[in-house]
Amino acid sequence: MDQRGFDGAERPDFWLAHVRAGVVLTVLACSSGVVYVATDTAVAERVTLTMLLFATMGATVGLLLLPLDVIVTSRRAAWFFYGWSGTASLAVTAGCYVEGQSRSPFSAFYFLILVYAATAYPPGAVLKVSVGILLLYGGLIVNDAAEPGGNLLVAGCLALTAWMCSVAARNQWDQFQEQVQLAREDELTGCLNQRGFQEAFTSEVERANRLRRPLALLLVDLDEFKAVNDARGHGMGDAVLRRVGDLLRQSVRDVDVVGRVGGDEFAALLVETSGREALDVADRLCRRARTLSGTVTTFSIGVAGLVPGDTVASLLDAADAALYDAKRAGRDRALLHQREW
């Protein structure tokens, strides 16, 4: 199951509100269905449809009894939302099957499911929900013995709505991703800010421990940076920080993570990299820093490689200890904390 886009840890309040809105929407839709069944004399299967509507309403309200705050922030959040949309689509199909096949007024509920998905789901998920609904409605058309052609107008409107919902989902998701990027990015250097780096750091440590793969952390401190600010002003200091950010990003791979974690402190996560391999990268950074255009800058770098059972805190402490040793040894150097797999 594709989990991308359903990471409730990003915005748990949003997903909780989305679930609650979905419950309210379902109750209102089912209530309107009950009124329709009770008042339209042409409806044949009143008891069956009423039971289906109340069962759907009760099951949906029952979702509020679940630990939703845990579910939407778990790795299986996608299972929950796909399951909900799929079950709702099947319930609508069952109602249509009992009452009029493809010509049933209950087919209007398909549109509600599509719009509900488009307001929050990522584009790929909206596409999956759309395809599922179109297949279900297509089955009703094929199965409609009373009218072999079925209601092709509804089918066409469903397809058009599905396309529009996919476009809307793409637009709102792009806007959300842009906001997330801005919230995680350091405006001055273009690197991740402290929050963004911490999130990536936590994720990479969990991944490396789970898969038993190497991971290395570099803590980079600009030597005597305060003197640059004092002697040449904050404008020059900002220019130095921008150049350092560019240098760090250019010196690592696309899969690695670079962040500014303090005023003149940077950090880099090197995935699939041992501590000794990371030390080679750090040594190259020190050499390149000495020739950085426009200023005389040197780095002190602490390097630490992940060991079994490491946490974010323990790996950070190890790199910080190595950084302290590098500064105490005279700066302008990289030192490795002796810990390996």
CSV table of C-alpha atoms in Angstrom, one decimal:
chain,number,residue,atom,x,y,z
A,1,MET,CA,0.0,0.0,0.0
A,2,ASP,CA,1.3,3.4,-1.0
A,3,GLN,CA,1.7,5.4,2.2
A,4,ARG,CA,2.9,8.6,0.6
A,5,GLY,CA,0.8,11.7,1.4
A,6,PHE,CA,-1.0,10.0,4.4
A,7,ASP,CA,1.7,10.9,6.9
A,8,GLY,CA,-0.5,12.2,9.7
A,9,ALA,CA,2.5,13.1,11.7
A,10,GLU,CA,2.8,16.1,9.4
A,11,ARG,CA,-0.6,17.6,10.3
A,12,PRO,CA,-2.5,15.3,12.7
A,13,ASP,CA,-5.1,18.0,13.5
A,14,PHE,CA,-5.9,18.3,9.8
A,15,TRP,CA,-6.5,14.6,9.4
A,16,LEU,CA,-8.6,14.3,12.6
A,17,ALA,CA,-10.8,17.1,11.4
A,18,HIS,CA,-11.0,15.5,8.0
A,19,VAL,CA,-12.2,12.2,9.5
A,20,ARG,CA,-14.8,14.0,11.7
A,21,ALA,CA,-16.1,16.0,8.7
A,22,GLY,CA,-16.4,12.7,6.8
A,23,VAL,CA,-18.5,11.2,9.6
A,24,VAL,CA,-20.8,14.2,9.6
A,25,LEU,CA,-21.0,14.1,5.8
A,26,THR,CA,-21.9,10.4,5.9
A,27,VAL,CA,-24.6,10.9,8.5
A,28,LEU,CA,-26.2,13.7,6.6
A,29,ALA,CA,-26.0,11.7,3.3
A,30,CYS,CA,-27.5,8.6,4.9
A,31,SER,CA,-30.2,10.6,6.6
A,32,SER,CA,-31.2,12.1,3.2
A,33,GLY,CA,-31.3,8.6,1.9
A,34,VAL,CA,-33.6,7.4,4.7
A,35,VAL,CA,-36.0,10.4,4.0
A,36,TYR,CA,-35.9,9.5,0.2
A,37,VAL,CA,-36.7,5.8,0.9
A,38,ALA,CA,-39.5,6.7,3.4
A,39,THR,CA,-41.2,9.3,1.1
A,40,ASP,CA,-40.8,8.0,-2.4
A,41,THR,CA,-43.6,5.5,-3.1
A,42,ALA,CA,-41.8,4.1,-6.1
A,43,VAL,CA,-39.0,2.5,-3.9
A,44,ALA,CA,-39.6,-1.2,-3.7
A,45,GLU,CA,-36.9,-2.5,-1.3
A,46,ARG,CA,-37.7,-0.1,1.6
A,47,VAL,CA,-36.6,-2.4,4.4
A,48,THR,CA,-33.4,-3.5,2.8
A,49,LEU,CA,-32.4,0.0,1.9
A,50,THR,CA,-33.3,1.4,5.3
A,51,MET,CA,-31.2,-1.3,7.0
A,52,LEU,CA,-28.3,-0.6,4.7
A,53,LEU,CA,-28.4,3.2,5.3
A,54,PHE,CA,-28.6,2.8,9.1
A,55,ALA,CA,-25.8,0.2,9.1
A,56,THR,CA,-23.6,2.6,7.1
A,57,MET,CA,-24.5,5.4,9.4
A,58,GLY,CA,-23.8,3.4,12.6
A,59,ALA,CA,-20.5,2.0,11.3
A,60,THR,CA,-19.3,5.4,10.3
A,61,VAL,CA,-20.2,7.0,13.7
A,62,GLY,CA,-18.4,4.0,15.3
A,63,LEU,CA,-15.2,5.3,13.8
A,64,LEU,CA,-15.2,8.0,16.4
A,65,LEU,CA,-14.7,5.3,19.1
A,66,LEU,CA,-11.4,4.3,17.6
A,67,PRO,CA,-8.1,5.8,18.7
A,68,LEU,CA,-8.0,8.1,15.6
A,69,ASP,CA,-5.1,10.2,16.9
A,70,VAL,CA,-3.0,7.1,16.9
A,71,ILE,CA,-4.3,5.8,13.6
A,72,VAL,CA,-3.8,8.9,11.5
A,73,THR,CA,-0.3,9.4,12.7
A,74,SER,CA,0.7,5.7,12.2
A,75,ARG,CA,2.4,4.2,9.1
A,76,ARG,CA,-0.9,2.5,8.3
A,77,ALA,CA,-2.9,5.6,8.0
A,78,ALA,CA,-3.3,4.9,4.2
A,79,TRP,CA,-4.9,1.6,5.0
A,80,PHE,CA,-7.5,3.4,7.1
A,81,PHE,CA,-8.4,6.0,4.5
A,82,TYR,CA,-8.3,3.7,1.5
A,83,GLY,CA,-10.4,1.2,3.5
A,84,TRP,CA,-12.9,3.9,4.4
A,85,SER,CA,-13.3,5.2,0.8
A,86,GLY,CA,-13.5,1.6,-0.5
A,87,THR,CA,-16.1,0.6,2.0
A,88,ALA,CA,-18.2,3.7,1.3
A,89,SER,CA,-18.0,3.1,-2.4
A,90,LEU,CA,-19.2,-0.5,-1.9
A,91,ALA,CA,-22.0,0.6,0.3
A,92,VAL,CA,-23.2,3.0,-2.4
A,93,THR,CA,-22.9,0.3,-5.0
A,94,ALA,CA,-25.0,-2.0,-2.9
A,95,GLY,CA,-27.7,0.6,-2.5
A,96,CYS,CA,-27.7,1.2,-6.2
A,97,TYR,CA,-27.9,-2.5,-6.9
A,98,VAL,CA,-30.9,-2.9,-4.7
A,99,GLU,CA,-32.7,0.2,-6.0
A,100,GLY,CA,-32.5,0.8,-9.7
A,101,GLN,CA,-29.0,-0.3,-10.7
A,102,SER,CA,-27.1,2.4,-12.6
A,103,ARG,CA,-30.3,4.5,-12.7
A,104,SER,CA,-30.6,4.7,-8.8
A,105,PRO,CA,-30.5,8.2,-7.2
A,106,PHE,CA,-28.0,6.7,-4.7
A,107,SER,CA,-25.3,7.0,-7.4
A,108,ALA,CA,-25.2,10.7,-6.4
A,109,PHE,CA,-23.2,9.5,-3.3
A,110,TYR,CA,-20.3,8.5,-5.6
A,111,PHE,CA,-19.8,12.2,-6.3
A,112,LEU,CA,-19.7,13.0,-2.5
A,113,ILE,CA,-17.0,10.3,-2.0
A,114,LEU,CA,-14.9,11.8,-4.9
A,115,VAL,CA,-15.2,15.4,-3.6
A,116,TYR,CA,-14.4,14.3,0.0
A,117,ALA,CA,-11.2,12.5,-1.2
A,118,ALA,CA,-10.1,15.5,-3.3
A,119,THR,CA,-10.2,17.8,-0.3
A,120,ALA,CA,-7.4,16.0,1.5
A,121,TYR,CA,-6.1,12.9,-0.2
A,122,PRO,CA,-2.8,13.1,-2.3
A,123,PRO,CA,-3.3,13.0,-6.1
A,124,GLY,CA,-2.4,9.3,-6.4
A,125,ALA,CA,-4.9,8.3,-3.8
A,126,VAL,CA,-7.7,10.4,-5.5
A,127,LEU,CA,-6.9,8.6,-8.7
A,128,LYS,CA,-7.2,5.2,-7.1
A,129,VAL,CA,-10.5,6.1,-5.5
A,130,SER,CA,-11.8,7.5,-8.8
A,131,VAL,CA,-10.8,4.3,-10.7
A,132,GLY,CA,-12.5,2.2,-8.1
A,133,ILE,CA,-15.8,4.1,-8.3
A,134,LEU,CA,-15.8,4.2,-12.1
A,135,LEU,CA,-15.3,0.4,-12.2
A,136,LEU,CA,-18.1,-0.1,-9.7
A,137,TYR,CA,-20.5,2.1,-11.6
A,138,GLY,CA,-19.4,0.4,-14.8
A,139,GLY,CA,-20.4,-2.9,-13.3
A,140,LEU,CA,-23.8,-1.5,-12.5
A,141,ILE,CA,-24.3,-0.4,-16.1
A,142,VAL,CA,-23.3,-3.8,-17.5
A,143,ASN,CA,-25.6,-5.5,-15.0
A,144,ASP,CA,-28.6,-3.3,-15.7
A,145,ALA,CA,-30.9,-5.7,-17.6
A,146,ALA,CA,-33.7,-3.2,-17.7
A,147,GLU,CA,-31.6,-0.7,-19.6
A,148,PRO,CA,-28.6,-2.3,-21.2
A,149,GLY,CA,-27.0,1.0,-22.0
A,150,GLY,CA,-27.3,2.2,-18.4
A,151,ASN,CA,-27.1,5.8,-17.4
A,152,LEU,CA,-24.2,6.9,-19.6
A,153,LEU,CA,-24.8,10.5,-18.7
A,154,VAL,CA,-24.0,9.8,-15.0
A,155,ALA,CA,-21.0,7.7,-16.1
A,156,GLY,CA,-19.7,10.6,-18.1
A,157,CYS,CA,-20.3,13.1,-15.3
A,158,LEU,CA,-18.5,10.7,-12.9
A,159,ALA,CA,-15.5,10.5,-15.2
A,160,LEU,CA,-15.4,14.3,-15.6
A,161,THR,CA,-15.7,14.8,-11.8
A,162,ALA,CA,-13.0,12.3,-11.2
A,163,TRP,CA,-10.7,14.2,-13.5
A,164,MET,CA,-11.5,17.5,-11.9
A,165,CYS,CA,-11.0,16.1,-8.4
A,166,SER,CA,-7.6,14.7,-9.5
A,167,VAL,CA,-6.6,18.2,-10.8
A,168,ALA,CA,-7.8,19.9,-7.6
A,169,ALA,CA,-6.0,17.4,-5.5
A,170,ARG,CA,-2.8,18.0,-7.4
A,171,ASN,CA,-3.1,21.7,-7.0
A,172,GLN,CA,-3.8,21.7,-3.3
A,173,TRP,CA,-1.1,19.0,-2.6
A,174,ASP,CA,1.5,21.1,-4.5
A,175,GLN,CA,0.6,24.1,-2.4
A,176,PHE,CA,0.8,22.0,0.8
A,177,GLN,CA,4.2,20.6,-0.2
A,178,GLU,CA,5.4,24.2,-0.9
A,179,GLN,CA,4.3,25.3,2.5
A,180,VAL,CA,6.0,22.3,4.1
A,181,GLN,CA,9.2,23.1,2.2
A,182,LEU,CA,9.2,26.7,3.3
A,183,ALA,CA,8.6,25.7,6.9
A,184,ARG,CA,11.6,23.3,6.8
A,185,GLU,CA,14.0,25.4,4.8
A,186,ASP,CA,16.5,28.0,6.1
A,187,GLU,CA,15.8,31.1,4.2
A,188,LEU,CA,19.4,32.4,4.2
A,189,THR,CA,21.3,29.2,3.2
A,190,GLY,CA,18.7,27.1,1.4
A,191,CYS,CA,19.6,24.2,3.7
A,192,LEU,CA,17.0,22.6,6.0
A,193,ASN,CA,16.4,24.5,9.1
A,194,GLN,CA,16.7,22.9,12.6
A,195,ARG,CA,13.1,21.6,12.5
A,196,GLY,CA,13.5,20.1,9.0
A,197,PHE,CA,16.8,18.5,9.8
A,198,GLN,CA,15.6,17.0,13.1
A,199,GLU,CA,12.7,15.4,11.3
A,200,ALA,CA,15.0,13.9,8.6
A,201,PHE,CA,17.5,12.9,11.3
A,202,THR,CA,14.9,11.0,13.2
A,203,SER,CA,13.6,9.3,10.1
A,204,GLU,CA,17.0,8.2,8.9
A,205,VAL,CA,18.2,6.9,12.3
A,206,GLU,CA,15.0,4.8,12.4
A,207,ARG,CA,15.5,3.5,8.9
A,208,ALA,CA,19.2,2.7,9.4
A,209,ASN,CA,18.5,0.8,12.7
A,210,ARG,CA,15.6,-1.1,11.1
A,211,LEU,CA,17.6,-2.2,8.1
A,212,ARG,CA,20.9,-2.4,9.9
A,213,ARG,CA,22.5,0.0,7.3
A,214,PRO,CA,25.3,2.5,7.9
A,215,LEU,CA,24.6,6.1,8.6
A,216,ALA,CA,27.0,8.9,9.5
A,217,LEU,CA,26.5,12.4,11.0
A,218,LEU,CA,28.7,15.4,10.4
A,219,LEU,CA,28.5,18.4,12.7
A,220,VAL,CA,30.2,21.4,11.1
A,221,ASP,CA,31.2,24.5,13.0
A,222,LEU,CA,32.6,27.7,11.4
A,223,ASP,CA,35.8,28.6,13.2
A,224,GLU,CA,36.0,32.1,14.6
A,225,PHE,CA,32.8,33.1,12.8
A,226,LYS,CA,32.0,35.8,15.4
A,227,ALA,CA,35.2,37.6,14.4
A,228,VAL,CA,34.0,37.8,10.8
A,229,ASN,CA,30.7,39.3,11.9
A,230,ASP,CA,32.5,41.8,14.3
A,231,ALA,CA,35.2,42.8,11.8
A,232,ARG,CA,33.2,42.9,8.5
A,233,GLY,CA,29.6,43.2,9.5
A,234,HIS,CA,26.6,40.9,9.4
A,235,GLY,CA,26.2,41.4,5.7
A,236,MET,CA,29.5,39.7,5.1
A,237,GLY,CA,28.6,37.1,7.8
A,238,ASP,CA,25.4,36.2,5.9
A,239,ALA,CA,27.4,36.0,2.7
A,240,VAL,CA,29.8,33.5,4.3
A,241,LEU,CA,26.9,31.4,5.6
A,242,ARG,CA,25.3,31.3,2.1
A,243,ARG,CA,28.6,30.1,0.6
A,244,VAL,CA,29.0,27.5,3.3
A,245,GLY,CA,25.5,26.2,2.6
A,246,ASP,CA,26.3,26.0,-1.1
A,247,LEU,CA,29.6,24.2,-0.4
A,248,LEU,CA,28.0,21.6,1.9
A,249,ARG,CA,25.1,20.8,-0.6
A,250,GLN,CA,27.6,20.6,-3.5
A,251,SER,CA,29.9,18.3,-1.5
A,252,VAL,CA,27.3,15.6,-0.7
A,253,ARG,CA,25.0,13.4,-2.7
A,254,ASP,CA,21.3,14.1,-3.5
A,255,VAL,CA,20.3,11.4,-1.0
A,256,ASP,CA,22.2,13.0,1.8
A,257,VAL,CA,20.7,15.6,4.1
A,258,VAL,CA,22.2,19.0,5.0
A,259,GLY,CA,20.8,21.4,7.5
A,260,ARG,CA,21.7,24.6,9.4
A,261,VAL,CA,21.2,23.8,13.0
A,262,GLY,CA,22.5,26.9,14.7
A,263,GLY,CA,23.8,30.4,13.9
A,264,ASP,CA,27.1,29.2,12.5
A,265,GLU,CA,26.5,25.4,12.9
A,266,PHE,CA,25.6,23.0,10.1
A,267,ALA,CA,25.0,19.3,10.0
A,268,ALA,CA,25.0,16.6,7.3
A,269,LEU,CA,23.6,13.1,7.3
A,270,LEU,CA,25.4,10.7,5.0
A,271,VAL,CA,23.2,7.7,4.3
A,272,GLU,CA,24.7,4.3,3.5
A,273,THR,CA,28.0,5.7,4.7
A,274,SER,CA,30.3,4.5,7.5
A,275,GLY,CA,32.0,6.7,9.9
A,276,ARG,CA,35.4,6.4,8.2
A,277,GLU,CA,33.9,7.1,4.8
A,278,ALA,CA,32.3,10.1,6.3
A,279,LEU,CA,35.6,11.3,7.7
A,280,ASP,CA,37.0,11.3,4.2
A,281,VAL,CA,34.1,13.6,3.1
A,282,ALA,CA,34.7,15.8,6.2
A,283,ASP,CA,38.4,16.1,5.3
A,284,ARG,CA,37.6,17.2,1.8
A,285,LEU,CA,35.2,19.8,3.2
A,286,CYS,CA,37.9,21.2,5.4
A,287,ARG,CA,40.2,21.6,2.4
A,288,ARG,CA,37.6,23.2,0.3
A,289,ALA,CA,36.6,25.6,3.1
A,290,ARG,CA,40.1,27.0,3.2
A,291,THR,CA,39.8,28.1,-0.4
A,292,LEU,CA,36.2,29.3,-0.2
A,293,SER,CA,35.8,32.3,-2.4
A,294,GLY,CA,35.5,35.8,-0.8
A,295,THR,CA,36.7,35.0,2.7
A,296,VAL,CA,39.1,33.0,4.9
A,297,THR,CA,37.0,30.3,6.5
A,298,THR,CA,37.9,27.1,8.3
A,299,PHE,CA,35.7,24.3,9.6
A,300,SER,CA,35.9,22.2,12.7
A,301,ILE,CA,33.9,19.0,12.0
A,302,GLY,CA,32.8,16.2,14.4
A,303,VAL,CA,32.0,12.9,12.7
A,304,ALA,CA,30.2,9.9,14.1
A,305,GLY,CA,29.0,6.6,12.6
A,306,LEU,CA,25.8,4.9,13.7
A,307,VAL,CA,26.3,1.8,16.0
A,308,PRO,CA,23.6,-0.8,16.8
A,309,GLY,CA,20.9,0.5,19.1
A,310,ASP,CA,21.9,4.2,18.5
A,311,THR,CA,19.3,6.8,19.0
A,312,VAL,CA,19.1,10.3,17.6
A,313,ALA,CA,20.5,11.6,20.9
A,314,SER,CA,23.3,9.2,21.3
A,315,LEU,CA,24.5,9.7,17.7
A,316,LEU,CA,24.3,13.5,18.1
A,317,ASP,CA,26.3,13.3,21.4
A,318,ALA,CA,29.0,11.3,19.7
A,319,ALA,CA,29.4,13.7,16.8
A,320,ASP,CA,29.3,16.6,19.3
A,321,ALA,CA,32.1,15.1,21.4
A,322,ALA,CA,34.2,14.6,18.2
A,323,LEU,CA,33.5,18.3,17.3
A,324,TYR,CA,34.6,19.4,20.7
A,325,ASP,CA,37.8,17.4,20.4
A,326,ALA,CA,38.5,18.9,16.9
A,327,LYS,CA,38.2,22.4,18.4
A,328,ARG,CA,40.3,21.6,21.4
A,329,ALA,CA,43.0,20.2,19.0
A,330,GLY,CA,43.4,23.5,17.2
A,331,ARG,CA,40.3,23.7,14.9
A,332,ASP,CA,40.5,23.5,11.1
A,333,ARG,CA,40.2,19.7,11.1
A,334,ALA,CA,37.7,16.8,11.2
A,335,LEU,CA,37.8,14.1,13.8
A,336,LEU,CA,35.9,10.8,14.0
A,337,HIS,CA,34.3,9.5,17.2
A,338,GLN,CA,35.5,5.9,17.4
A,339,ARG,CA,32.2,4.0,17.1
A,340,GLU,CA,31.3,1.7,14.2
A,341,TRP,CA,28.9,-1.2,13.4
